[in-house]
Coordinates of C-alpha atoms in Angstrom, one line a residue:
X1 CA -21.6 -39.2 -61.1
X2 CA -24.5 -40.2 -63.7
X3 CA -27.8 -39.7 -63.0
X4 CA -29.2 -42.9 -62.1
X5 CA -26.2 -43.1 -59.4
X6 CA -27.8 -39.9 -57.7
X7 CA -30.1 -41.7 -57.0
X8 CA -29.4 -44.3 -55.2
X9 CA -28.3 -44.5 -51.5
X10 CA -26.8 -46.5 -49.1
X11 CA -30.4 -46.6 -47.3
X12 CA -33.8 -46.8 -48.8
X13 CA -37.0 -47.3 -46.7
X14 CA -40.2 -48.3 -48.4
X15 CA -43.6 -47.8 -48.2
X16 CA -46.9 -47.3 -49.3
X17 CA -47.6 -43.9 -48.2
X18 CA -44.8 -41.4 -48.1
X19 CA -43.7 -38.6 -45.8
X20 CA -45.7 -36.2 -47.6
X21 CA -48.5 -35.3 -49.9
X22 CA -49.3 -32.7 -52.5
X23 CA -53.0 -31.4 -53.2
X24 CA -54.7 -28.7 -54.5
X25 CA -55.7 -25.7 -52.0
X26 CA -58.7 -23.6 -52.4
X27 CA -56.6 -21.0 -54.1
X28 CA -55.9 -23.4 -56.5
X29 CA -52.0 -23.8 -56.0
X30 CA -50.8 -27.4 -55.6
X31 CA -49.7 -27.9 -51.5
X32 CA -47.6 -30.4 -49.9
X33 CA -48.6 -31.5 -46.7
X34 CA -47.1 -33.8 -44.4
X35 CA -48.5 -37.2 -44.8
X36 CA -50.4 -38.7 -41.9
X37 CA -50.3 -41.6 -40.4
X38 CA -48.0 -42.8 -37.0
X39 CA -45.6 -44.8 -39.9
X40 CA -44.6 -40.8 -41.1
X41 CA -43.8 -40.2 -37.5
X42 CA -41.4 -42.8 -36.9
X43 CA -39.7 -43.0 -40.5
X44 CA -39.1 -39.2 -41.2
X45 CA -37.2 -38.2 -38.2
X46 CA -35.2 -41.8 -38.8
X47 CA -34.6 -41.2 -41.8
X48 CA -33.7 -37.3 -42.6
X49 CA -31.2 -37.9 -39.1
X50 CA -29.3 -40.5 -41.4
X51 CA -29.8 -40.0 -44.7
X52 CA -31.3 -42.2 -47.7
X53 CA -34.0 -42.6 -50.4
X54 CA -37.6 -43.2 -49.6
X55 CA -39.9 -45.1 -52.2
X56 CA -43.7 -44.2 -51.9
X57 CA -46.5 -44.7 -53.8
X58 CA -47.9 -41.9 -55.4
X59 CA -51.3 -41.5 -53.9
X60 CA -53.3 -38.4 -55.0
X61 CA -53.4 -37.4 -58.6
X62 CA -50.9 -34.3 -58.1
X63 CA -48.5 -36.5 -56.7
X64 CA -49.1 -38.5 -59.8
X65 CA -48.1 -35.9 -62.2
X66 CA -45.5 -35.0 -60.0
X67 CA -44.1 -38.8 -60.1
X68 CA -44.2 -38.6 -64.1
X69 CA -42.6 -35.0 -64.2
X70 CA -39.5 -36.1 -61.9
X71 CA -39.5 -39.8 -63.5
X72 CA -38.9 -37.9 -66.9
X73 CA -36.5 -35.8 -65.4
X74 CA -34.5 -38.8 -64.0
X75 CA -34.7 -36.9 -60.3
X76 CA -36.0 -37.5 -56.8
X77 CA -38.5 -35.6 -55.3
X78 CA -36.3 -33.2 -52.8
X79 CA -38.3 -33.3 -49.4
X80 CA -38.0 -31.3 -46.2
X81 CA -38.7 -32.7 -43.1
X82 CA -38.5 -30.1 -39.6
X83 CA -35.7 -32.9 -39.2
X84 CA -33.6 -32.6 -42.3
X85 CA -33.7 -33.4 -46.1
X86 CA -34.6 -36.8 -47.9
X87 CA -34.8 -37.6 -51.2
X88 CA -38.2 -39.4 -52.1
X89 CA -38.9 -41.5 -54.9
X90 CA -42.6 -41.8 -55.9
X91 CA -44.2 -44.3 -58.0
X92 CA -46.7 -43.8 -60.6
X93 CA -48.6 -47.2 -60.2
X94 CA -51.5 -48.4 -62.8
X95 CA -54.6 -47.4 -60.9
X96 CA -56.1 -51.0 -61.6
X97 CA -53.5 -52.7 -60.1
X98 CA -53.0 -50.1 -56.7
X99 CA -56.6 -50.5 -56.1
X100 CA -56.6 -54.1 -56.0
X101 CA -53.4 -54.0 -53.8
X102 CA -54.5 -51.2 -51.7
X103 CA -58.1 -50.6 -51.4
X104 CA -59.1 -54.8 -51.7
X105 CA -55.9 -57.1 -50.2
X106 CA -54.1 -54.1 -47.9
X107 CA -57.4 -52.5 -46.2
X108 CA -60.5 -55.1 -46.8
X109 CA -58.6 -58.0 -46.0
X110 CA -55.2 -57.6 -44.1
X111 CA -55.6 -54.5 -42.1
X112 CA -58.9 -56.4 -41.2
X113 CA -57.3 -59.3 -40.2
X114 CA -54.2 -58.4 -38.6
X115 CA -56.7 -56.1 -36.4
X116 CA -59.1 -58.8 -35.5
X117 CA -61.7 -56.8 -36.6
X118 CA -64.6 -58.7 -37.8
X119 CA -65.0 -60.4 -40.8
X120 CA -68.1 -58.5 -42.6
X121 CA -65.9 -55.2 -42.5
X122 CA -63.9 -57.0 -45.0
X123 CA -63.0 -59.3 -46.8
X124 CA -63.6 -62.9 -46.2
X125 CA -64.1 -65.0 -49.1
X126 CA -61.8 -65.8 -51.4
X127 CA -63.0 -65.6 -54.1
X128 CA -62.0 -66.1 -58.0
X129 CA -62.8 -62.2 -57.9
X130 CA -60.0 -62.2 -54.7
X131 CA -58.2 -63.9 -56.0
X132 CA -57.5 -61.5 -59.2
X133 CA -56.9 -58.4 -56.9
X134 CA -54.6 -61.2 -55.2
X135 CA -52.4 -61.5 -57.7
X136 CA -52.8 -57.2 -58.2
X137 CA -51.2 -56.9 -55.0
X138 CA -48.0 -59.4 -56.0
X139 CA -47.3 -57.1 -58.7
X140 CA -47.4 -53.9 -56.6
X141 CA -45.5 -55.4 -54.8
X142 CA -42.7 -56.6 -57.4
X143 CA -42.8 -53.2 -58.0
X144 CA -41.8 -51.9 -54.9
X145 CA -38.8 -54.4 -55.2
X146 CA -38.3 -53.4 -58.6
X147 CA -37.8 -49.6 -57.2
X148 CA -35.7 -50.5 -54.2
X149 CA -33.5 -53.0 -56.3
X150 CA -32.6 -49.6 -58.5
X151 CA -32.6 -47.1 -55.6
X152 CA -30.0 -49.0 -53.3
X153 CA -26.3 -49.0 -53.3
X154 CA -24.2 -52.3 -53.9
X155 CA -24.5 -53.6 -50.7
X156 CA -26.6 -51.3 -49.5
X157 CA -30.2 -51.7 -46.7
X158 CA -34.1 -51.5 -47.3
X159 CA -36.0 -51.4 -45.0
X160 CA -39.8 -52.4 -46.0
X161 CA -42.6 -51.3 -43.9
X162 CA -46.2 -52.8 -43.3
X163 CA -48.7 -55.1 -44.5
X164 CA -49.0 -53.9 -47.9
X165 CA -45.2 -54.9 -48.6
X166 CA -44.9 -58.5 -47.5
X167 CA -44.2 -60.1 -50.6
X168 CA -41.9 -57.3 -51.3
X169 CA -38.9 -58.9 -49.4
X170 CA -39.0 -62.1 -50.9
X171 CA -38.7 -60.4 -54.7
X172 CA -36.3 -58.1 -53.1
X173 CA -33.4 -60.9 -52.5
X174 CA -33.9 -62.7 -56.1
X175 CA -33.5 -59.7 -57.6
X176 CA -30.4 -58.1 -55.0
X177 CA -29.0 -60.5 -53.1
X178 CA -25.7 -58.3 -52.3
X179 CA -28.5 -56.2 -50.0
X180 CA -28.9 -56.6 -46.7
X181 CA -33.0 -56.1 -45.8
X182 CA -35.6 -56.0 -42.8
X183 CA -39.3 -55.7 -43.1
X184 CA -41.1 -54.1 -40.5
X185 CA -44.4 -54.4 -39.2
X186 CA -46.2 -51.3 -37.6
X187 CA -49.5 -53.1 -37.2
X188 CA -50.3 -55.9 -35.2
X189 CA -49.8 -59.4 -36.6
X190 CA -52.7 -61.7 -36.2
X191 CA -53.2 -64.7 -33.5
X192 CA -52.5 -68.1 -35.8
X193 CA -56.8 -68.7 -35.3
X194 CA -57.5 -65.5 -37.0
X195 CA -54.5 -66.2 -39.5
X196 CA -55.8 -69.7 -40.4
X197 CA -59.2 -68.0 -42.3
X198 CA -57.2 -67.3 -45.1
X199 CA -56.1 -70.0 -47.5
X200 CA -53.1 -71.8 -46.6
X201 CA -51.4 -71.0 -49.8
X202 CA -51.9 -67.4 -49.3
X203 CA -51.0 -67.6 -45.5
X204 CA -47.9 -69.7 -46.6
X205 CA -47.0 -66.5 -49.4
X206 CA -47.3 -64.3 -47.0
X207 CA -45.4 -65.5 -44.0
X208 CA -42.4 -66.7 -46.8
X209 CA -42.3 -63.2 -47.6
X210 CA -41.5 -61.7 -45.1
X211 CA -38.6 -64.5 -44.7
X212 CA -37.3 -62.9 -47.8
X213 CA -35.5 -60.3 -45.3
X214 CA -32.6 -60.7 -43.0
X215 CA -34.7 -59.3 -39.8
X216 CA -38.3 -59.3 -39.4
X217 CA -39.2 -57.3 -37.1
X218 CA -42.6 -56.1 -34.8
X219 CA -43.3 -53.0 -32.2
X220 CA -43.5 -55.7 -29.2
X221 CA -43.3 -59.0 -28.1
X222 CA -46.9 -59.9 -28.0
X223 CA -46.7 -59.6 -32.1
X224 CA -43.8 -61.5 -32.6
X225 CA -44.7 -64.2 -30.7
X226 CA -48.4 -64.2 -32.6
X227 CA -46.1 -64.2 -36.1
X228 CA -43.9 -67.4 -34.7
X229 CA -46.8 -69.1 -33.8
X230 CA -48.2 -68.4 -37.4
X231 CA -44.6 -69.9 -38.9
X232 CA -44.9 -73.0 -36.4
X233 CA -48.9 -74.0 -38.0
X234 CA -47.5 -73.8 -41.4
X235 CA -44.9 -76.4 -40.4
X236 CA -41.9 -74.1 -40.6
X237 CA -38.8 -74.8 -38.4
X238 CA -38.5 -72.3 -35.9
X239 CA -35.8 -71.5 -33.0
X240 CA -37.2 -70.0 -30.3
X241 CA -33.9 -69.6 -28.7
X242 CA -32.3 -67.6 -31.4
X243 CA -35.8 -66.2 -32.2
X244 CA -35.3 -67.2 -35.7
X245 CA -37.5 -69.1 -38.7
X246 CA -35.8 -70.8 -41.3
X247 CA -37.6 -70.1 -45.1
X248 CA -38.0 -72.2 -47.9
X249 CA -34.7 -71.2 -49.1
X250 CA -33.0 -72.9 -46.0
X251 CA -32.0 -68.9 -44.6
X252 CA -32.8 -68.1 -41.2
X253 CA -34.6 -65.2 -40.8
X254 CA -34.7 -63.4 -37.2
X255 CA -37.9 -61.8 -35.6
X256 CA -37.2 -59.4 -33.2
X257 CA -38.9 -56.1 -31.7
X258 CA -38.2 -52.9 -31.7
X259 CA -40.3 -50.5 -29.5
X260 CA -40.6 -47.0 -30.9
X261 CA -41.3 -43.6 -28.7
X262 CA -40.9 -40.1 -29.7
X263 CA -38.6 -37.5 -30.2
X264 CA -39.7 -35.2 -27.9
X265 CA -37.1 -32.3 -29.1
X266 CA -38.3 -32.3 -32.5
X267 CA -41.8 -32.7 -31.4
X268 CA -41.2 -29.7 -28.8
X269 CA -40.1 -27.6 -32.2
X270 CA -43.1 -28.5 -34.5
X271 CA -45.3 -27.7 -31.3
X272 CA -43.7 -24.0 -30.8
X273 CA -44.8 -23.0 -34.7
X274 CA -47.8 -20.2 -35.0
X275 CA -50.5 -23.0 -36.5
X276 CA -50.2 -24.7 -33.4
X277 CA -50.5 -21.8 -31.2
X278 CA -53.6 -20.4 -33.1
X279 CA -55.2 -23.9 -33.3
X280 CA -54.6 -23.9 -29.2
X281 CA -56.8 -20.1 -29.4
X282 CA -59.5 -21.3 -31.6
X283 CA -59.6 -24.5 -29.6
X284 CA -60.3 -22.3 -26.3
X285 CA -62.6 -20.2 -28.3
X286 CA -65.0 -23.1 -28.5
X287 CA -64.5 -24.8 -25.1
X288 CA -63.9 -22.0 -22.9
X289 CA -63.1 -23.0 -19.3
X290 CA -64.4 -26.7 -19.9
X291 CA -62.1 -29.7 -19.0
X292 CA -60.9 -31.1 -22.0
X293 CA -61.8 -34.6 -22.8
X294 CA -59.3 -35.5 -26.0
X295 CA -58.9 -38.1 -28.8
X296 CA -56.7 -37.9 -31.6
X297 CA -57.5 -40.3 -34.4
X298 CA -58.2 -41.6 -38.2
X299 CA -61.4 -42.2 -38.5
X300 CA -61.3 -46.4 -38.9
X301 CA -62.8 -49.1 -37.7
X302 CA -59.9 -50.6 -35.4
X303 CA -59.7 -47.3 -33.5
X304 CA -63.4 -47.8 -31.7
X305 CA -64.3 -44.2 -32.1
X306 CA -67.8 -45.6 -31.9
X307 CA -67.3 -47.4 -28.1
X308 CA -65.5 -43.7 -27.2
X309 CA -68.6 -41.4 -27.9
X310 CA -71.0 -44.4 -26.4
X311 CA -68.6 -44.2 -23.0
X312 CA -69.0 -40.5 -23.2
X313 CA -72.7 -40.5 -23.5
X314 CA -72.6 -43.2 -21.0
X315 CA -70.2 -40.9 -18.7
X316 CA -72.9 -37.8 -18.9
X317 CA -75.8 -39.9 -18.2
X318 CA -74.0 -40.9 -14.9
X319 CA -72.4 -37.8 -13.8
X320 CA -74.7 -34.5 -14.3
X321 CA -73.1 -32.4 -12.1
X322 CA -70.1 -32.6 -15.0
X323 CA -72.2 -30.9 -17.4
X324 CA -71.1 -27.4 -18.8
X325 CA -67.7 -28.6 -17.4
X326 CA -66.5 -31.0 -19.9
X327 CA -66.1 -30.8 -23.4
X328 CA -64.8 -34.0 -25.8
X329 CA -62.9 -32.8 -28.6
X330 CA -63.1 -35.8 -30.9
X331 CA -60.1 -34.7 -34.2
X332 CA -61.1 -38.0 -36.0
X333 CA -60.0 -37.2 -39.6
X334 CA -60.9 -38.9 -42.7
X335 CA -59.6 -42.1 -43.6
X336 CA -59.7 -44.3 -46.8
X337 CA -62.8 -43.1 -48.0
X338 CA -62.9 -45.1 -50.9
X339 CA -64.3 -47.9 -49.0
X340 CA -67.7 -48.3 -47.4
X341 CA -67.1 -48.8 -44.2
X342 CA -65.0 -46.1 -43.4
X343 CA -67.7 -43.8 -44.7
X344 CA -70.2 -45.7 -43.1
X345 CA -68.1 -45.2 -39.8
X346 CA -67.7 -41.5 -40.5
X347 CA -71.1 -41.4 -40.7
X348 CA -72.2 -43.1 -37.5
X349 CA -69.5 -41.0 -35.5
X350 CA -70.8 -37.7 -36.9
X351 CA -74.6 -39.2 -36.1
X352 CA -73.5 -39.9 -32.4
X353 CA -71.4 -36.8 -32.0
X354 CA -75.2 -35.0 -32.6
X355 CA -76.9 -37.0 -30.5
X356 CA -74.9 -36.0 -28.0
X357 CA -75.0 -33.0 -28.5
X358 CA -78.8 -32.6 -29.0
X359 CA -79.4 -34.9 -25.8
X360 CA -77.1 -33.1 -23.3
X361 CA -76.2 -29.8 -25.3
X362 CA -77.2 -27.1 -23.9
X363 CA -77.0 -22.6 -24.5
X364 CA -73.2 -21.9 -24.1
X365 CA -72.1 -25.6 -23.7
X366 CA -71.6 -28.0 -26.6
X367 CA -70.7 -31.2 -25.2
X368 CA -69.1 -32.5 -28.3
X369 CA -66.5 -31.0 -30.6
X370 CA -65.8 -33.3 -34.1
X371 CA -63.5 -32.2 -36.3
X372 CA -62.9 -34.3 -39.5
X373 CA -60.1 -32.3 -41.3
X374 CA -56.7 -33.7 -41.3
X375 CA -54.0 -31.1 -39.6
X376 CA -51.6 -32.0 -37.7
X377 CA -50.7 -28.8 -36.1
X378 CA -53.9 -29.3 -34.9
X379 CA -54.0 -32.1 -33.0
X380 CA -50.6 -31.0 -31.2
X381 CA -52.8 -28.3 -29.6
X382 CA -55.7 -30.8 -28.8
X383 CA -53.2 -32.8 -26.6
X384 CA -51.2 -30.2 -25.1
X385 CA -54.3 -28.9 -23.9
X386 CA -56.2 -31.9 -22.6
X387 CA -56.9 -32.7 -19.2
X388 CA -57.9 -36.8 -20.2
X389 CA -56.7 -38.2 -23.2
X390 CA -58.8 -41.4 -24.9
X391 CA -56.9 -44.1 -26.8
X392 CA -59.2 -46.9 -27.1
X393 CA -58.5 -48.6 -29.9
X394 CA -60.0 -52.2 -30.4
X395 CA -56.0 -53.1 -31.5
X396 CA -53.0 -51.3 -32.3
X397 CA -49.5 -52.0 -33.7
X398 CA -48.0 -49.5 -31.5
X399 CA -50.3 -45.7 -31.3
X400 CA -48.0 -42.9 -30.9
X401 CA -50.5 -40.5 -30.2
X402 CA -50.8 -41.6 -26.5
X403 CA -46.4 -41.0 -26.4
X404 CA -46.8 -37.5 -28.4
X405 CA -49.6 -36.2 -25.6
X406 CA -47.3 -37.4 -22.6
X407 CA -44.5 -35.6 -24.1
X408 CA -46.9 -32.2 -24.8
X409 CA -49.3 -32.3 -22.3
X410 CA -49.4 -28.9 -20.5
X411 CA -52.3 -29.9 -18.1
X412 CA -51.0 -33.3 -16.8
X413 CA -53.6 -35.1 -18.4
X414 CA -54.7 -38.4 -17.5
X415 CA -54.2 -41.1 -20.2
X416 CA -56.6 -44.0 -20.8
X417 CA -55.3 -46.5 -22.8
X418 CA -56.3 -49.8 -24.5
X419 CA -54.6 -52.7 -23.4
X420 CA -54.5 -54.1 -26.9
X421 CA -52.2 -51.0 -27.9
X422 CA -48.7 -52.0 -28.1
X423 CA -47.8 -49.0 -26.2
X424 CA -49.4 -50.1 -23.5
X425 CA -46.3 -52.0 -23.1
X426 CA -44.2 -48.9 -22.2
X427 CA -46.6 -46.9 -20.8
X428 CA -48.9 -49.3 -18.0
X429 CA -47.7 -47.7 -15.2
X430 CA -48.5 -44.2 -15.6
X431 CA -52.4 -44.3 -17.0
X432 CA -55.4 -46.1 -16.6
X433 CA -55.7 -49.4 -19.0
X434 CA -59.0 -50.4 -19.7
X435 CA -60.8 -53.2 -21.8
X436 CA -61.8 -51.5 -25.5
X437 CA -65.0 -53.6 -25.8
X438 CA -66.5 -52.4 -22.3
X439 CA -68.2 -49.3 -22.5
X440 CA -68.8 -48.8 -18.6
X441 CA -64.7 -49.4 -18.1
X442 CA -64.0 -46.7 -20.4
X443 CA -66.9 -44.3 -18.9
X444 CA -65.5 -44.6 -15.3
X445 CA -61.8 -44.1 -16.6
X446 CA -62.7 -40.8 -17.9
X447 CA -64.4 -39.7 -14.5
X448 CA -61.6 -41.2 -12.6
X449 CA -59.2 -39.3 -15.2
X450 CA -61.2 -36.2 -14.5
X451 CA -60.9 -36.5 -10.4
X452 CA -57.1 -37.2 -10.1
X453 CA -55.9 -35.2 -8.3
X454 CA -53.0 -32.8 -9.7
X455 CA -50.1 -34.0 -7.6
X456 CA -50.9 -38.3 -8.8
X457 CA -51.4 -36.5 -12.8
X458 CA -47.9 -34.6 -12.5
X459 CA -46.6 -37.9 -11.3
X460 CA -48.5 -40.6 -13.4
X461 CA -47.2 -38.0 -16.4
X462 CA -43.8 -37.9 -15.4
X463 CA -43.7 -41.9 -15.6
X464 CA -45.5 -41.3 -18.9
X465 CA -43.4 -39.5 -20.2
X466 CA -40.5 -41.6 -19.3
X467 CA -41.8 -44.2 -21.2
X468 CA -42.5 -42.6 -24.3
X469 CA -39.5 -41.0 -25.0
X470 CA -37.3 -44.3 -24.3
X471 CA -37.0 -45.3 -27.6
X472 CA -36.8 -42.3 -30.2
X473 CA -37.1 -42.9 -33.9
X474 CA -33.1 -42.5 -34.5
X475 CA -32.9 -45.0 -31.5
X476 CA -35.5 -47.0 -32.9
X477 CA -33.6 -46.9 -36.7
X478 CA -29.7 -46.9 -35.2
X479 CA -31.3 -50.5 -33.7
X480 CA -32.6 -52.0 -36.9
X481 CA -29.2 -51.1 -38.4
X482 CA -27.1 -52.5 -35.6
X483 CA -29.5 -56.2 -36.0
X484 CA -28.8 -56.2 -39.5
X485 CA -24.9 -55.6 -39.6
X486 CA -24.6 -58.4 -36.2
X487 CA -27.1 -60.9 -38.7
X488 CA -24.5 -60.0 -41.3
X489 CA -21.5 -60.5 -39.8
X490 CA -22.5 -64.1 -38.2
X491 CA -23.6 -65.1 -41.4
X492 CA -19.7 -64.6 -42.9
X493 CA -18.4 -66.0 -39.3
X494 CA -20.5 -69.2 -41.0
X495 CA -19.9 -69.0 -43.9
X496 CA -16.2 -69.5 -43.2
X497 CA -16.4 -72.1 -40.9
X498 CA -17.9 -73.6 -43.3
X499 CA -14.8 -73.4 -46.1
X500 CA -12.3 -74.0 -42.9
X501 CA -14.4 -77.4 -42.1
X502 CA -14.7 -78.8 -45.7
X503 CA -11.1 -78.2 -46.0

């Protein structure tokens, strides 16, 4: 077998960010990490339990060099997951081009939109300047095509994830039609009002994108039926029966949903490893005997880690006999700090989190605990050990966070959850769901989280739990699979009644 066939697999999942990351440590030796981010949670395990290629870009400049080393070297980057091996492939993308395609038409204006976020956070006009970072984006993503197209078997599946990839699919089939391909969207897909601020050639080069691929496919049904509605005021014919829009091309496409959970075996494992257990003794180091009040987050707008710290605040002004009892430990790390408003955000939460602390602090109590370094291991200890865990985000494709703490909690903790989070699908009936734009909802939730008594936590958690480990990433991968090879095989079943009729 040649080179360039090693290579290649029967299964290649795209996206931007891959399942790891190298940097440099302190000591100066280059360290791979695991790459953040609830995509990484759902594609490794899926992935390394069947076996395939992953294309990436290559996002820090050690990953870079590490692209060009294994490029010249006509090899994939070898990867170990706690699930199993993968082969990566990274892409060393002009730096121009990524930005415009990441930082500008990814982050400013899609992630922004999709999240209903407003307007001023990102992009709104388009622009002639737009415009040019517009067309930056198409070319990233004819490179991602470019990459699967070499990196998949004859009749082989891709699977492209996220916003930054929806052109991807499109440029995908022209240049492979033998494969068989499904994007999926992790984030939240925008109501057709919000949709309709962007131009309609642009809305209509997005949407026939995506109906490139075979399947499209969304978290939950609220998302599909907001990206149906968005195919239906662009005048495209849609079946609502067969959940299906038919493309330019005259191919159907079908939208369906896929609900992801955890795997709570695996997660079990990576929670048993030293880090974790010495994260869990600093942790009690600093909080002592306090109740644990918990979020897990990147620090970005749509995860209203502002509205949290103002319901805390809120929650101490109104209960003083909790104070020197409770302690908020806030892991918000950094996110995207290339762009203003994330480090505009960082910088509010950090001036909140000491103002807190300065207003209600006290000798031997520090109401509020930030920490802005990325570790995973980390957070694991953070919700196994919390006794209310906030997930308040302002929208949310799916949050896995909220499914990982049911699965590790080892103080039945109460959950309050956003309605706007897709998983508050799966998990209503076992925590508290509360409005992310009222401050007062979410200060009562964590008091009433706090007063619960253990025997309603052990059973709220149990039904938690339930619902987060439904759907595990194999599931949630063996399904996708399963879609495609059914759209496949009706499309043949067509395709020869077809012959049989013009015969």
């Amino acid at each position: 077998m040649d080179t360039a066939q090693q290579q290649r697999a029967s299964l290649v999942i795209a996206s931007n960010r891959g399942p790891v990351e190298r940097r440099t440590g302190d000591d100066g030796r280059v360290v791979v990490h695991r790459g953040a981010g609830g995509l990484i949670a759902v594609l490794g395990p899926a992935l390394a339990s069947h076996g395939g290629v992953w294309v990436a870009a290559a996002l820090t400049d050690e990953d870079r060099a590490a692209a060009r080393d294994l490029r010249a070297r006509g090899r994939l980057d070898e990867v170990g997951l706690p699930e199993g091996p993968i082969g990566v492939r990274l892409l060393d993308l002009d730096p121009a081009l990524f930005a415009a395609y990441y930082q500008t038409v990814s982050t400013e204006l899609l992630w922004f939109l999709q999240h209903h976020l407003p307007h001023d956070g990102g992009k709104s006009a388009f622009d002639a300047e737009l415009r040019s970072h517009w067309d930056g984006y198409r070319r990233v993503n004819d490179d991602f095509a470019a990459a699967c197209a070499e990196s998949a078997l004859p009749g082989g599946t891709v699977l492209l994830q996220d916003y930054h990839l929806t052109l991807a699919p499109r440029r995908l089939r022209e240049l492979r039609p033998d494969l068989r391909s499904a994007h999926c969207t992790m984030t939240p897909w925008a109501d057709p009002e919000r949709f309709a601020v962007l131009p309609l050639d642009v809305q209509r080069e997005l949407v026939t994108g995506l109906l490139g691929a075979d399947l499209v496919c969304f978290l939950v049904p609220r998302w599909a039926e907001a990206f149906l509605s968005c195919c239906e005021q662009l005048g495209l014919r849609t079946d609502r029966t067969r959940r299906a829009v038919r493309g330019p091309d005259g191919r159907w496409s079908r939208v369906r949903c896929f609900p992801v959970g955890v795997d709570a075996d695996a997660l079990h494992t990576r929670a048993a490893a030293p880090d974790v257990a010495e994260h869990e003794r600093r942790l009690r180091d600093v909080t002592g005997d306090a109740r644990l009040v918990v979020r897990v987050d990147r620090m970005e707008p749509s995860k209203n880690i502002v509205r949290g710290l103002e319901a805390y605040a809120r929650f101490l002004e109104q209960h003083p006999g909790r104070h020197g009892s409770v302690v908020h430990f806030v892991l918000a790390y950094a996110s995207r700090g290339e762009l203003a408003a994330y480090r505009e955000l960082a910088a509010q939460v950090e001036m909140l989190a000491a103002g807190i602390n300065e207003r209600f602090g006290r000798d031997g109590w520090q109401p509020v605990v930030l920490e802005t370094r990325n570790d995973f291991g980390r957070g694991l200890a953070a919700m196994a050990l919390a006794d209310v865990l906030v997930v308040n985000p302002v929208r949310d494709g799916m949050n896995l966070v909220a499914k990982e703490a049911a699965v590790l909690s080892r103080r039945d903790l109460a959950l309050v959850l956003s309605r706007h989070a897709g998983a508050a699908d799966d998990l209503a009936d076992g925590c508290v769901l509360i409005d992310p734009f009222d401050v007062q909802e979410l200060a009562d939730a964590i008091a009433a989280g706090l007063d619960l008594s253990r025997a309603e936590r052990a059973e709220r958690l149990e039904r938690l739990r339930k619902g987060a480990v439904a759907l595990p990433p194999e599931r949630w991968l063996t399904d996708v699979l399963a879609e495609l090879a059914q759209a496949a095989e009706e499309e043949r079943e067509g395709a020869e009644r077809a012959v049989e009729a013009a015969e």
